[in-house]
Amino acid sequence: MAGSRYNREREYYHDGDPSSAPAEGIRTRGKARSAVETRGFCAGVVRAIDIVRIALETFGAPIYVRKEIVHNRFVVNELAEKGAIFVDDIHQVPEGARVIYSAHGVSPAVREQSKERKLKVIDATCRW
């Protein structure tokens, strides 16, 4: 990730080459700088992926997931191989089946349609 990300305590940056980062504790324009390694997924996405994995282990396949749980083809393919079925529309989920809402969340209309179709909903919407 190019550029800087800020929080209240420090200015963090990572320009793709950790070796080019200033040493820990060096102050630039009054702010401490430190190199940050690539983190991967945010906490909400990690939680959503875990929810799909746990649902597959607990209930078995198929588990329907509205939209891709994460924008990462490798993760989506891995979950699909285990029995997750990704759908774009809630009407693609058979009535009464189990469905997981992705980390991105859903509209109130989708929640209402799920209720009308008697879907067993697991909400993996990001809380953060």
PDB file of C-alpha atoms in Angstrom:
ATOM      1  CA  MET A   1       0.000   0.000   0.000  1.00  0.00           C
ATOM      2  CA  ALA A   2       1.632   3.233  -1.075  1.00  0.00           C
ATOM      3  CA  GLY A   3       1.362   6.413   0.917  1.00  0.00           C
ATOM      4  CA  SER A   4       0.677   6.989   4.592  1.00  0.00           C
ATOM      5  CA  ARG A   5      -1.963   5.837   7.011  1.00  0.00           C
ATOM      6  CA  TYR A   6      -2.512   7.801  10.193  1.00  0.00           C
ATOM      7  CA  ASN A   7      -3.854   7.065  13.617  1.00  0.00           C
ATOM      8  CA  ARG A   8      -3.824   9.183  16.768  1.00  0.00           C
ATOM      9  CA  GLU A   9      -0.428   8.118  18.057  1.00  0.00           C
ATOM     10  CA  ARG A  10       1.833   7.677  15.034  1.00  0.00           C
ATOM     11  CA  GLU A  11       2.211   8.107  11.332  1.00  0.00           C
ATOM     12  CA  TYR A  12       2.593   4.648   9.813  1.00  0.00           C
ATOM     13  CA  TYR A  13       3.768   4.039   6.312  1.00  0.00           C
ATOM     14  CA  HIS A  14       4.703   1.252   3.982  1.00  0.00           C
ATOM     15  CA  ASP A  15       5.849   1.995   0.448  1.00  0.00           C
ATOM     16  CA  GLY A  16       6.141  -1.618  -0.723  1.00  0.00           C
ATOM     17  CA  ASP A  17       9.807  -1.882   0.325  1.00  0.00           C
ATOM     18  CA  PRO A  18      10.198  -2.260   4.109  1.00  0.00           C
ATOM     19  CA  SER A  19      13.980  -1.861   3.796  1.00  0.00           C
ATOM     20  CA  SER A  20      13.470   1.762   2.695  1.00  0.00           C
ATOM     21  CA  ALA A  21      11.607   2.686   5.868  1.00  0.00           C
ATOM     22  CA  PRO A  22      13.238   4.928   8.465  1.00  0.00           C
ATOM     23  CA  ALA A  23      14.373   3.309  11.690  1.00  0.00           C
ATOM     24  CA  GLU A  24      11.849   2.924  14.515  1.00  0.00           C
ATOM     25  CA  GLY A  25      11.472   6.102  16.524  1.00  0.00           C
ATOM     26  CA  ILE A  26      12.806   8.548  13.927  1.00  0.00           C
ATOM     27  CA  ARG A  27      10.724  11.714  14.071  1.00  0.00           C
ATOM     28  CA  THR A  28       9.622  13.436  10.902  1.00  0.00           C
ATOM     29  CA  ARG A  29       7.653  16.682  11.181  1.00  0.00           C
ATOM     30  CA  GLY A  30       6.933  15.914  14.815  1.00  0.00           C
ATOM     31  CA  LYS A  31       5.534  12.430  14.195  1.00  0.00           C
ATOM     32  CA  ALA A  32       7.186   9.089  14.843  1.00  0.00           C
ATOM     33  CA  ARG A  33       7.474   6.889  11.766  1.00  0.00           C
ATOM     34  CA  SER A  34       7.653   3.130  11.671  1.00  0.00           C
ATOM     35  CA  ALA A  35       7.455   0.573   8.902  1.00  0.00           C
ATOM     36  CA  VAL A  36       4.315  -1.518   8.756  1.00  0.00           C
ATOM     37  CA  GLU A  37       4.240  -4.898   7.111  1.00  0.00           C
ATOM     38  CA  THR A  38       1.332  -5.884   4.892  1.00  0.00           C
ATOM     39  CA  ARG A  39      -1.419  -7.040   7.219  1.00  0.00           C
ATOM     40  CA  GLY A  40      -3.692  -8.869   4.844  1.00  0.00           C
ATOM     41  CA  PHE A  41      -7.416  -8.695   5.563  1.00  0.00           C
ATOM     42  CA  CYS A  42      -9.087  -6.360   8.011  1.00  0.00           C
ATOM     43  CA  ALA A  43     -10.597  -7.817  11.183  1.00  0.00           C
ATOM     44  CA  GLY A  44     -14.150  -7.729   9.770  1.00  0.00           C
ATOM     45  CA  VAL A  45     -13.171  -9.745   6.702  1.00  0.00           C
ATOM     46  CA  VAL A  46     -11.186 -12.266   8.773  1.00  0.00           C
ATOM     47  CA  ARG A  47     -14.266 -12.696  10.982  1.00  0.00           C
ATOM     48  CA  ALA A  48     -16.535 -13.202   7.953  1.00  0.00           C
ATOM     49  CA  ILE A  49     -14.206 -15.827   6.442  1.00  0.00           C
ATOM     50  CA  ASP A  50     -14.063 -17.617   9.797  1.00  0.00           C
ATOM     51  CA  ILE A  51     -17.864 -17.566  10.016  1.00  0.00           C
ATOM     52  CA  VAL A  52     -18.147 -19.317   6.634  1.00  0.00           C
ATOM     53  CA  ARG A  53     -15.531 -21.913   7.627  1.00  0.00           C
ATOM     54  CA  ILE A  54     -17.221 -22.596  10.968  1.00  0.00           C
ATOM     55  CA  ALA A  55     -20.660 -22.832   9.317  1.00  0.00           C
ATOM     56  CA  LEU A  56     -19.320 -25.375   6.829  1.00  0.00           C
ATOM     57  CA  GLU A  57     -17.778 -27.438   9.657  1.00  0.00           C
ATOM     58  CA  THR A  58     -20.892 -27.181  11.826  1.00  0.00           C
ATOM     59  CA  PHE A  59     -23.723 -27.558   9.321  1.00  0.00           C
ATOM     60  CA  GLY A  60     -21.969 -29.107   6.324  1.00  0.00           C
ATOM     61  CA  ALA A  61     -22.380 -28.157   2.689  1.00  0.00           C
ATOM     62  CA  PRO A  62     -24.057 -26.444   1.060  1.00  0.00           C
ATOM     63  CA  ILE A  63     -23.812 -23.072   2.763  1.00  0.00           C
ATOM     64  CA  TYR A  64     -25.013 -20.184   0.633  1.00  0.00           C
ATOM     65  CA  VAL A  65     -23.167 -16.879   0.853  1.00  0.00           C
ATOM     66  CA  ARG A  66     -24.698 -13.695  -0.504  1.00  0.00           C
ATOM     67  CA  LYS A  67     -22.006 -12.019  -2.614  1.00  0.00           C
ATOM     68  CA  GLU A  68     -18.354 -12.951  -2.317  1.00  0.00           C
ATOM     69  CA  ILE A  69     -17.296 -12.998   1.320  1.00  0.00           C
ATOM     70  CA  VAL A  70     -14.070 -11.196   0.364  1.00  0.00           C
ATOM     71  CA  HIS A  71     -12.615  -9.808  -2.852  1.00  0.00           C
ATOM     72  CA  ASN A  72      -9.955 -12.494  -3.070  1.00  0.00           C
ATOM     73  CA  ARG A  73     -10.306 -15.242  -5.647  1.00  0.00           C
ATOM     74  CA  PHE A  74      -8.069 -17.684  -3.701  1.00  0.00           C
ATOM     75  CA  VAL A  75     -10.199 -17.483  -0.545  1.00  0.00           C
ATOM     76  CA  VAL A  76     -13.465 -17.660  -2.488  1.00  0.00           C
ATOM     77  CA  ASN A  77     -12.251 -20.720  -4.427  1.00  0.00           C
ATOM     78  CA  GLU A  78     -11.089 -22.450  -1.242  1.00  0.00           C
ATOM     79  CA  LEU A  79     -14.476 -21.913   0.427  1.00  0.00           C
ATOM     80  CA  ALA A  80     -16.334 -22.997  -2.727  1.00  0.00           C
ATOM     81  CA  GLU A  81     -14.321 -26.238  -2.784  1.00  0.00           C
ATOM     82  CA  LYS A  82     -15.501 -26.885   0.794  1.00  0.00           C
ATOM     83  CA  GLY A  83     -19.150 -26.330  -0.145  1.00  0.00           C
ATOM     84  CA  ALA A  84     -19.864 -22.605   0.009  1.00  0.00           C
ATOM     85  CA  ILE A  85     -22.110 -21.441  -2.821  1.00  0.00           C
ATOM     86  CA  PHE A  86     -21.786 -17.758  -3.643  1.00  0.00           C
ATOM     87  CA  VAL A  87     -24.889 -16.063  -5.021  1.00  0.00           C
ATOM     88  CA  ASP A  88     -25.539 -12.534  -6.229  1.00  0.00           C
ATOM     89  CA  ASP A  89     -29.223 -12.446  -5.360  1.00  0.00           C
ATOM     90  CA  ILE A  90     -31.048 -13.766  -2.314  1.00  0.00           C
ATOM     91  CA  HIS A  91     -33.612 -15.395  -4.634  1.00  0.00           C
ATOM     92  CA  GLN A  92     -30.884 -17.803  -5.793  1.00  0.00           C
ATOM     93  CA  VAL A  93     -30.923 -19.367  -2.321  1.00  0.00           C
ATOM     94  CA  PRO A  94     -33.446 -22.211  -1.987  1.00  0.00           C
ATOM     95  CA  GLU A  95     -36.300 -21.462   0.396  1.00  0.00           C
ATOM     96  CA  GLY A  96     -35.479 -22.513   3.956  1.00  0.00           C
ATOM     97  CA  ALA A  97     -31.735 -22.874   3.265  1.00  0.00           C
ATOM     98  CA  ARG A  98     -28.905 -21.427   5.331  1.00  0.00           C
ATOM     99  CA  VAL A  99     -27.360 -18.185   4.021  1.00  0.00           C
ATOM    100  CA  ILE A 100     -24.500 -16.013   5.206  1.00  0.00           C
ATOM    101  CA  TYR A 101     -24.472 -12.281   4.581  1.00  0.00           C
ATOM    102  CA  SER A 102     -21.009 -11.137   3.521  1.00  0.00           C
ATOM    103  CA  ALA A 103     -18.860  -8.699   5.489  1.00  0.00           C
ATOM    104  CA  HIS A 104     -20.231  -5.902   3.300  1.00  0.00           C
ATOM    105  CA  GLY A 105     -23.696  -6.271   4.815  1.00  0.00           C
ATOM    106  CA  VAL A 106     -27.117  -6.167   3.165  1.00  0.00           C
ATOM    107  CA  SER A 107     -29.983  -3.739   2.778  1.00  0.00           C
ATOM    108  CA  PRO A 108     -33.151  -3.896   4.888  1.00  0.00           C
ATOM    109  CA  ALA A 109     -34.955  -5.159   1.745  1.00  0.00           C
ATOM    110  CA  VAL A 110     -32.648  -8.204   1.552  1.00  0.00           C
ATOM    111  CA  ARG A 111     -33.236  -8.908   5.235  1.00  0.00           C
ATOM    112  CA  GLU A 112     -36.994  -8.781   4.650  1.00  0.00           C
ATOM    113  CA  GLN A 113     -36.762 -11.064   1.577  1.00  0.00           C
ATOM    114  CA  SER A 114     -34.716 -13.537   3.617  1.00  0.00           C
ATOM    115  CA  LYS A 115     -37.378 -13.563   6.303  1.00  0.00           C
ATOM    116  CA  GLU A 116     -40.164 -14.079   3.731  1.00  0.00           C
ATOM    117  CA  ARG A 117     -38.223 -17.015   2.208  1.00  0.00           C
ATOM    118  CA  LYS A 118     -37.655 -18.531   5.675  1.00  0.00           C
ATOM    119  CA  LEU A 119     -33.894 -18.504   5.213  1.00  0.00           C
ATOM    120  CA  LYS A 120     -31.660 -19.423   8.143  1.00  0.00           C
ATOM    121  CA  VAL A 121     -29.485 -16.319   8.241  1.00  0.00           C
ATOM    122  CA  ILE A 122     -25.980 -16.033   9.629  1.00  0.00           C
ATOM    123  CA  ASP A 123     -24.952 -12.393   9.605  1.00  0.00           C
ATOM    124  CA  ALA A 124     -21.228 -11.890   8.934  1.00  0.00           C
ATOM    125  CA  THR A 125     -21.628  -8.138   8.391  1.00  0.00           C
ATOM    126  CA  CYS A 126     -18.557  -6.241   9.572  1.00  0.00           C
ATOM    127  CA  ARG A 127     -19.123  -4.599  12.948  1.00  0.00           C
ATOM    128  CA  TRP A 128     -16.255  -2.195  12.570  1.00  0.00           C
TER     129      TRP A 128
END
